[in-house]
XYZ file of C-alpha atoms in Angstrom:
555
model
C 0.000 0.000 0.000
C 1.426 3.396 -1.007
C 2.231 5.644 1.949
C 0.642 9.043 2.489
C 2.227 11.929 4.388
C 0.340 14.904 5.858
C 2.557 17.678 7.224
C 0.947 20.582 9.073
C 3.042 23.636 9.835
C 1.712 25.584 12.828
C 3.759 28.761 12.857
C 4.862 29.675 16.375
C 3.244 26.722 18.161
C 4.840 25.641 21.434
C 3.921 23.173 24.128
C 3.936 25.864 26.812
C 0.806 27.178 25.034
C -0.698 23.921 23.738
C -0.358 21.806 26.895
C -2.317 24.162 29.210
C -5.075 24.432 26.616
C -5.206 20.642 26.289
C -5.378 20.286 30.080
C -8.417 22.586 30.080
C -10.202 20.438 27.494
C -9.271 22.366 24.357
C -7.445 21.047 21.254
C -8.904 17.546 21.314
C -7.487 16.550 17.935
C -3.941 17.590 18.761
C -4.314 15.850 22.114
C -5.291 12.667 20.285
C -2.330 12.886 17.903
C 0.028 13.324 20.855
C -1.526 10.515 22.894
C -1.266 8.047 20.013
C 2.094 9.166 18.717
C 5.353 10.905 19.552
C 6.181 14.427 20.630
C 9.331 16.495 20.996
C 10.373 20.012 21.848
C 11.868 21.114 18.553
C 15.000 23.255 18.799
C 14.987 25.865 16.069
C 17.630 27.883 14.259
C 19.680 30.460 16.161
C 18.208 33.029 16.555
C 14.556 31.972 16.096
C 13.515 33.720 12.869
C 10.595 32.445 10.772
C 12.102 32.614 7.281
C 15.316 30.992 8.488
C 13.665 28.261 10.504
C 11.224 27.108 7.827
C 14.068 27.044 5.292
C 15.982 24.699 7.614
C 12.820 22.687 8.231
C 12.189 22.047 4.539
C 15.821 21.395 3.505
C 17.239 19.655 6.576
C 20.151 22.110 6.393
C 21.615 24.821 8.586
C 21.491 28.419 7.279
C 25.151 28.262 6.273
C 24.072 25.844 3.537
C 20.624 27.093 2.512
C 21.689 30.755 2.685
C 18.650 32.369 4.388
C 19.622 34.256 7.566
C 16.824 36.827 7.819
C 13.801 38.102 5.937
C 16.179 40.397 4.039
C 19.669 40.055 2.583
C 22.314 42.484 1.382
C 22.846 42.373 -2.354
C 26.600 42.719 -2.739
C 26.343 44.211 -6.239
C 23.727 46.914 -5.679
C 24.429 47.245 -1.912
C 20.665 47.259 -1.315
C 18.650 45.231 1.165
C 16.544 42.677 -0.714
C 13.541 40.816 0.618
C 14.402 37.117 0.416
C 12.460 34.745 -1.796
C 12.509 31.064 -2.723
C 15.154 31.565 -5.396
C 17.649 32.696 -2.722
C 17.348 29.362 -0.919
C 19.923 26.709 -1.716
C 18.911 23.083 -1.244
C 15.902 21.151 -2.400
C 12.938 21.077 -0.082
C 11.345 17.848 1.108
C 8.505 18.259 -1.389
C 11.030 18.573 -4.217
C 12.759 15.373 -3.152
C 9.453 13.519 -2.938
C 8.438 14.943 -6.304
C 11.739 13.799 -7.805
C 10.946 10.302 -6.508
C 7.618 10.267 -8.351
C 5.366 11.194 -5.427
C 2.498 13.637 -5.992
C 2.789 16.616 -3.623
C 0.698 19.628 -2.661
C 2.384 22.585 -0.940
C 0.133 25.261 0.545
C 1.579 28.609 1.755
C 4.864 27.567 3.407
C 7.205 30.575 3.855
C 9.946 31.160 1.305
C 8.085 29.438 -1.523
C 7.529 32.498 -3.748
C 8.062 32.384 -6.652
C 6.543 28.900 -6.906
C 8.088 26.339 -9.199
C 6.698 23.410 -11.103
C 6.792 20.005 -9.476
C 4.854 16.771 -9.556
C 1.782 18.346 -8.013
C 0.631 21.790 -6.865
C 2.169 24.730 -5.041
C 0.640 27.900 -3.594
C 3.282 30.344 -2.363
C 3.517 32.436 0.786
C 2.890 35.899 2.255
C 6.238 37.157 0.918
C 4.571 37.466 -2.496
C 4.490 41.135 -3.592
C 1.029 42.656 -3.341
C -0.752 42.717 -6.677
C 1.036 39.741 -8.185
C -1.063 36.821 -9.368
C 1.759 34.418 -10.196
C 1.945 32.650 -6.834
C 0.479 29.291 -7.833
C 1.851 26.405 -9.831
C 0.267 25.678 -12.175
C -0.691 29.302 -12.845
C -4.276 28.279 -13.654
C -4.809 27.054 -10.087
C -5.368 30.586 -8.737
C -8.298 31.360 -11.028
C -9.739 27.926 -10.268
C -9.676 28.653 -6.540
C -10.897 32.240 -6.807
C -13.827 31.239 -9.009
C -14.884 28.802 -6.319
C -14.003 30.642 -3.087
C -13.526 34.298 -3.963
C -10.352 36.431 -3.708
C -7.444 34.446 -2.323
C -6.425 35.468 1.229
C -2.663 35.692 0.877
C -1.744 38.569 3.203
C -2.607 39.677 6.742
C -2.318 43.321 7.706
C -4.205 44.012 10.948
C -2.014 44.778 13.977
C -2.907 45.380 17.594
C -3.897 48.773 18.964
C -6.401 49.627 21.661
C -9.823 49.240 20.126
C -8.532 47.172 17.204
C -8.624 43.681 18.753
C -11.884 42.807 17.014
C -10.426 43.700 13.616
C -7.312 41.589 14.274
C -9.431 38.574 15.220
C -11.914 39.071 12.372
C -9.095 39.039 9.827
C -7.468 35.976 11.394
C -10.708 33.993 11.434
C -11.555 35.048 7.878
C -8.150 33.936 6.584
C -8.355 30.669 8.533
C -11.811 29.742 7.235
C -10.822 30.580 3.673
C -7.672 28.449 3.885
C -9.647 25.591 5.456
C -11.997 25.521 2.454
C -9.134 25.708 -0.031
C -7.195 22.981 1.760
C -10.126 20.585 1.906
C -10.791 21.235 -1.782
C -7.179 20.507 -2.731
C -7.095 17.358 -0.604
C -10.251 15.950 -2.157
C -9.999 17.296 -5.712
C -6.424 16.233 -6.476
C -4.421 13.065 -6.015
C -1.521 13.417 -3.590
C 1.032 11.385 -1.663
C 2.481 14.230 0.366
C 0.392 17.213 1.515
C 2.110 20.184 3.170
C -0.254 22.638 4.848
C 0.882 25.818 6.619
C -1.066 27.947 9.118
C 0.247 31.487 9.597
C -2.365 32.813 12.003
C -1.064 30.848 14.987
C 1.999 33.104 14.838
C 0.164 36.367 14.150
C -2.347 35.941 16.986
C 0.441 35.418 19.524
C 2.525 38.356 18.289
C -0.422 40.723 18.442
C -2.564 39.411 21.314
C -0.299 37.516 23.714
C -1.128 40.003 26.480
C -4.840 39.216 26.169
C -4.420 35.733 27.676
C -1.297 36.335 29.804
C -2.381 37.909 33.091
C 1.244 38.495 34.110
C 1.989 40.603 31.034
C 2.586 44.292 31.891
C 0.168 45.315 29.123
C -2.592 42.946 30.241
C -5.931 44.740 30.485
C -8.551 42.751 32.454
C -11.432 44.368 30.570
C -9.817 43.644 27.209
C -9.204 40.074 28.349
C -12.829 39.709 29.484
C -13.994 40.734 26.044
C -11.572 38.744 23.889
C -9.830 35.913 25.792
C -12.456 33.336 24.868
C -12.269 34.318 21.216
C -8.473 33.920 21.230
C -8.923 30.419 22.648
C -11.664 29.781 20.090
C -9.164 30.532 17.336
C -6.856 27.767 18.547
C -9.847 25.442 18.896
C -10.849 26.180 15.313
C -7.331 25.443 14.090
C -7.556 22.159 15.988
C -10.911 21.312 14.382
C -9.423 21.933 10.945
C -6.449 19.714 11.795
C -8.874 16.980 12.799
C -10.661 17.282 9.476
C -7.395 17.153 7.506
C -6.279 14.046 9.401
C -9.650 12.449 8.647
C -9.317 13.249 4.945
C -5.767 11.906 4.861
C -7.012 8.515 6.033
C -6.221 6.318 8.986
C -3.038 4.917 7.423
C -1.428 8.299 6.755
C 1.720 9.484 8.501
C 0.872 12.796 10.202
C 3.418 15.383 11.276
C 2.611 18.665 13.046
C 5.589 20.990 13.463
C 6.387 24.610 14.201
C 9.273 26.855 13.323
C 9.797 28.214 16.836
C 8.023 28.637 20.136
C 6.410 31.667 21.726
C 6.408 33.727 24.873
C 5.802 37.252 26.154
C 7.685 40.357 25.041
C 8.092 42.810 27.901
C 11.002 44.933 26.734
C 12.549 46.083 23.471
C 16.344 46.275 23.494
C 17.759 48.376 20.662
C 21.246 47.267 19.747
C 21.977 50.216 17.521
C 21.455 52.359 20.626
C 23.857 50.061 22.479
C 26.409 50.247 19.655
C 26.032 54.043 19.643
C 26.567 54.181 23.409
C 29.565 51.861 23.173
C 31.170 53.940 20.416
C 30.945 51.326 17.647
C 28.382 53.345 15.687
C 28.980 57.028 14.871
C 26.682 59.831 13.742
C 27.282 62.517 11.163
C 28.319 65.930 12.390
C 26.228 68.116 10.046
C 23.674 70.606 11.385
C 20.556 68.521 10.642
C 21.921 65.396 12.309
C 23.013 67.449 15.341
C 19.470 68.849 15.587
C 17.980 65.353 15.397
C 20.453 64.141 18.009
C 19.421 66.967 20.319
C 15.767 65.955 19.887
C 16.806 62.347 20.439
C 18.592 63.190 23.686
C 15.476 65.071 24.862
C 13.317 62.009 24.223
C 11.585 63.228 21.046
C 11.697 59.834 19.312
C 9.494 57.479 17.225
C 8.632 55.695 20.498
C 6.961 58.876 21.736
C 5.176 59.329 18.387
C 3.966 55.720 18.510
C 2.550 56.158 22.021
C 0.834 59.430 21.160
C -0.790 58.121 17.964
C -1.797 54.876 19.684
C -3.920 56.843 22.170
C -5.813 58.755 19.487
C -9.366 57.491 18.696
C -8.539 56.796 15.058
C -9.875 53.277 14.730
C -7.871 51.432 12.127
C -5.162 54.127 11.862
C -2.052 52.597 13.396
C 1.523 53.904 13.444
C 4.219 52.017 11.623
C 6.491 49.869 13.762
C 9.542 50.592 11.678
C 11.307 53.105 9.515
C 12.733 52.138 6.168
C 16.483 52.296 5.738
C 16.277 51.682 2.001
C 18.192 54.175 -0.160
C 15.916 57.054 -1.139
C 13.235 56.105 1.390
C 10.798 58.944 1.892
C 9.404 57.719 5.188
C 8.385 60.780 7.178
C 9.740 59.450 10.464
C 13.226 59.013 9.004
C 13.180 62.678 8.006
C 11.977 63.902 11.386
C 13.902 61.595 13.696
C 17.369 60.123 13.980
C 17.784 57.163 11.608
C 20.372 55.230 9.625
C 20.393 58.179 7.222
C 22.281 60.057 9.966
C 24.980 57.425 10.517
C 28.537 58.360 9.594
C 29.509 55.124 7.912
C 33.095 56.236 7.363
C 33.617 56.159 11.139
C 31.173 53.368 12.070
C 32.647 50.026 13.131
C 29.471 47.922 13.488
C 25.686 48.104 13.241
C 22.700 45.923 14.065
C 19.748 44.906 11.919
C 16.868 42.491 12.125
C 14.763 41.206 14.960
C 17.139 39.614 17.465
C 19.668 42.386 16.982
C 22.263 40.525 14.929
C 25.451 42.554 14.598
C 27.337 43.201 11.360
C 30.855 44.575 11.199
C 31.057 47.512 8.774
C 33.606 45.620 6.709
C 35.366 47.372 3.847
C 34.612 45.695 0.505
C 31.469 44.002 1.812
C 29.269 46.748 3.252
C 28.167 49.681 1.064
C 30.387 52.151 2.981
C 32.694 49.795 4.819
C 35.224 51.307 7.220
C 36.817 48.261 8.926
C 39.842 46.732 7.235
C 39.947 42.946 6.827
C 43.015 42.873 9.098
C 40.938 44.465 11.887
C 37.897 42.191 11.501
C 38.733 39.524 14.109
C 39.774 42.097 16.676
C 36.544 44.066 16.200
C 34.426 40.901 16.534
C 36.218 39.807 19.704
C 35.840 43.258 21.252
C 32.093 43.339 20.545
C 31.637 39.781 21.852
C 33.451 40.708 25.058
C 31.318 43.843 25.517
C 28.123 41.838 24.924
C 29.136 39.284 27.532
C 29.849 42.136 29.955
C 26.463 43.800 29.320
C 24.345 43.817 32.474
C 20.599 43.677 32.885
C 19.820 47.111 34.344
C 17.002 45.630 36.434
C 18.940 42.772 38.054
C 22.629 43.476 37.509
C 22.980 39.973 36.043
C 24.570 39.348 32.624
C 22.104 40.362 29.922
C 23.232 37.881 27.263
C 22.794 34.141 27.602
C 24.592 33.023 24.440
C 26.877 35.039 22.179
C 28.338 33.529 19.011
C 30.489 34.527 16.111
C 28.960 33.227 12.921
C 31.453 30.402 12.351
C 30.453 28.890 15.713
C 26.826 28.268 14.710
C 26.756 28.118 10.899
C 28.611 25.842 8.503
C 28.588 25.784 4.733
C 29.293 27.781 1.588
C 26.883 30.622 2.485
C 28.359 31.559 5.865
C 29.749 34.762 4.334
C 26.153 36.074 4.162
C 25.534 35.456 7.873
C 25.567 38.166 10.542
C 29.001 38.427 12.129
C 27.662 38.075 15.669
C 24.401 36.506 16.870
C 23.158 36.338 20.450
C 20.115 35.849 22.644
C 19.170 37.412 25.974
C 19.184 35.462 29.211
C 15.595 36.630 29.706
C 13.714 36.046 26.456
C 11.065 38.552 27.497
C 13.683 41.100 26.400
C 13.438 41.251 22.602
C 16.651 42.400 20.875
C 16.046 44.660 17.894
C 18.213 45.999 15.107
C 16.055 49.060 14.456
C 17.287 51.414 11.779
C 15.275 54.297 13.236
C 16.699 54.673 16.786
C 13.174 54.135 18.077
C 14.014 55.309 21.596
C 16.958 57.092 23.193
C 17.215 54.249 25.716
C 18.726 50.820 25.159
C 15.809 49.103 26.929
C 12.197 50.306 26.797
C 8.793 48.810 27.489
C 7.519 46.863 24.473
C 4.957 48.984 22.638
C 4.252 47.024 19.436
C 3.961 43.259 19.567
C 3.322 41.701 22.987
C 4.568 38.201 22.161
C 7.806 37.037 20.545
C 9.651 33.890 19.527
C 11.309 31.218 21.658
C 13.931 28.620 20.757
C 11.728 25.522 20.998
C 8.725 24.761 18.840
C 6.757 21.521 18.591
C 7.039 18.252 16.733
C 4.113 15.829 16.850
C 4.195 12.645 14.775
C 1.595 9.930 14.437
C 0.960 6.930 12.214
C 3.108 4.612 10.130
C 6.202 3.454 11.990
C 5.990 6.240 14.598
C 6.272 4.805 18.102
C 3.244 5.722 20.261
C 3.544 7.448 23.644
C 7.079 8.657 22.958
C 8.831 11.824 24.098
C 11.928 12.354 22.009
C 14.833 14.382 23.366
C 17.222 16.626 21.470
C 15.110 17.066 18.324
C 16.209 19.893 16.015
C 14.307 21.531 13.224
C 16.831 20.202 10.660
C 15.922 16.658 11.765
C 12.300 16.806 10.585
C 12.874 16.368 6.844
C 15.341 13.447 7.201
C 12.893 11.729 9.556
C 9.945 12.192 7.210
C 11.946 11.071 4.184
C 12.903 7.910 6.067
C 9.284 7.260 7.075
C 8.353 7.610 3.384
C 11.011 5.011 2.424
C 13.208 7.581 0.698
C 17.007 7.855 0.873
C 18.575 10.851 2.603
C 20.851 13.223 0.683
C 24.286 13.093 2.248
C 24.635 16.879 2.528
C 21.806 17.305 5.017
C 22.695 18.377 8.560
C 19.674 16.703 10.128
C 19.427 13.142 11.395
C 16.591 10.632 11.536
C 14.881 10.878 14.942
C 15.128 7.151 15.583
C 13.791 7.533 19.125
C 10.360 8.265 17.598
C 10.368 5.183 15.352
C 9.621 1.582 16.266
C 12.635 -0.666 16.756
C 11.141 -3.307 14.472
C 10.826 -0.847 11.598
C 14.355 0.451 12.078
C 15.734 -3.068 12.059
C 13.799 -4.072 8.961
C 14.465 -0.813 7.092
C 18.022 0.493 7.474
C 18.506 4.207 6.859
C 19.668 4.744 3.271
C 21.936 7.588 2.239
C 22.690 8.937 -1.197
C 25.760 10.852 -2.243
C 23.609 12.976 -4.546
C 23.460 16.475 -3.024
C 20.125 18.185 -2.530
C 21.439 21.554 -3.756
C 19.601 23.595 -6.349
C 21.368 25.467 -9.105
C 18.776 28.233 -9.262
C 18.941 31.703 -10.748
C 18.042 34.268 -8.110
C 14.892 36.273 -8.764
C 14.804 39.920 -7.719
C 11.685 41.926 -7.032
C 11.131 45.278 -8.689
C 12.444 48.106 -6.440
C 8.933 49.217 -5.490
C 7.907 45.607 -4.773
C 10.983 45.068 -2.653
C 10.273 48.203 -0.615
C 6.602 47.257 -0.197
C 7.507 43.825 1.190
C 10.096 45.246 3.587
C 7.683 47.911 4.865
C 4.983 45.246 5.314
C 7.380 43.039 7.283
C 8.287 46.028 9.463
C 4.641 46.833 10.156
C 4.050 43.210 11.204
C 7.063 43.270 13.522
C 9.130 40.720 11.572
C 12.108 43.002 10.994
C 13.358 45.921 13.054
C-alpha cells in the first residue's frame, strides 16, 4: 500500500501554550495525535527567525548551507537590502525530493516558496509574495480555479494590535483561517496526492499581536480587554484544531501525520535596541552636520518614534495605526526618518558595526562588503572579539545579572558555503522577554524600553508531533532539532537521505522493528539547487520590507 504523508506547519506553536489548553479540554485533535504518537520540543535555528527556521525545516540544512539568515539580505552588487524569496534558498525542499521520486505533492503557503516552481503536483506560495502579483500558484491556472470557487485568495494579513482594534485583528485571522480551510479541503479531495504540506500562519500572528490578552502576568494585560476577547483567542486555537482533525480524517487512517512549528512563543516585555547600544559603546557614529546634530538633540530630549507611537496609539482613530519601523532603504521617503534620527544620519566612514533584524544581529562595517565599509579585513577579528566581550559584559539594568545568555560569532553556529552572508555576531538574551532589535530608526533614546508594538515574541523551541506509520506511540523524544524533521519524514516515506543534510533521523520516535527491517539509506547525490536568483522590482521590494516592518518581523 502506497504511503501518504500529511505535514501541518503551525507557525509559532509551542507546548507551553498547547499543553495548558489541552489540560483545560481544548485542542482535542492535537491531544489525540500526541496521545497516540510521539512528541518532541523542537530546537529551532539560532536566533529563532521564521524565514530561516522554515528554510531549515524544509531542507534539513543549517542556514550556512541554505543561505537564508533573515527576511532580508544584502545584495553585494547593488548594496541594497533585498527581501528574500525562494530563489535565494539553496537546497531542495522535502517536497522537491518527494516529487523527484515520483510522489504527488501539494504545498500550501509555506514561507519562502515564492516564486513557486513546477513540481509533480501543486504549489501555492507564501505571504512574501508582492502585493498585486497573481503568479503565486503552480500551475498558474490554479489561482483562477480557486478564486472562481471561493472568492479572492487570502494571501496577506495586515491588521495589527492597537487599543480598540482587537476585534479587527481577530476578524481578519478567522476570515483567513476559514478561507484556507476551504481551499485545503478542496485541494485534498480534488487532487491526487502522496504528500500534503499545509501551513497555518495565524497561529503566529495571533500570539505576536494578542499575547497580552491571555497572559495575566503581562505588563500590558488589560482585564477588561481580556474579558472581552480571551475566549475568542482560545476559540481561534480550537478552530485550528478542528481543521487539523478534518485534515487528518481526509488523509485517512493509514497516513503518517506530522505537526511541526518553526519556533516557540512567549511574552515580550522589553525592546532592546542594539543600535542604541552600539552608539553608546562607540561602535556606531553619527554625522556631524547641522541637521543630524538637531535630530540628536531631539533624540537626547526624548523626542523619538517611540513617543510618536505612544501618542498616535492613544488617538481614537480606529484602524489608523503607526508604523512599527522606519525604512532604511536608499531614497526612502518615510516621514519618520526625516523627522527623527535614523540610519540616514549614521557616519559610515567612522562606524565600526551596526545591528539589523529582529534579534539584533550585529554586522561589522567591513570594507569591501558593506556599502560604505570602514573596517579593514586585518581588523575584523579584533573588532568581533571586542564586541563579543562587551556583549558578555552587558548587564541587565534591572537585576545586575549578565544580559546575554549566548553570544556567538557566525562560524560557531553556521557551517557551509553561504556563511559569508551570515551576521558576524548573533546572540540571545538570558531573559527572552527582552526582545533584541536591530532598528534602523533609533526608536528610543534608551537601550531598553517597554515593548509597545507586539506583545509576544519567539522562543527557541517549537513543537514536533508525529503519528501513524512506523511512529512509536507514547514517545517523548529528546534533542530534536528543526533540521531533523525532513530526514525523519523522508525515512518514514522510504526515501534515501541526501548526504549533505545536517539533520538526522529521529530514531527515538520510530519503532525498533521498523528500524531493524528498514536500514537508513543515504545517497551521495546532493540536494542543492542550481537556481537563478529572482529579484523583485524596487517598489515591490520596498513594499515587502515595509509590510514586514509593520508586522514586527524586521526591526
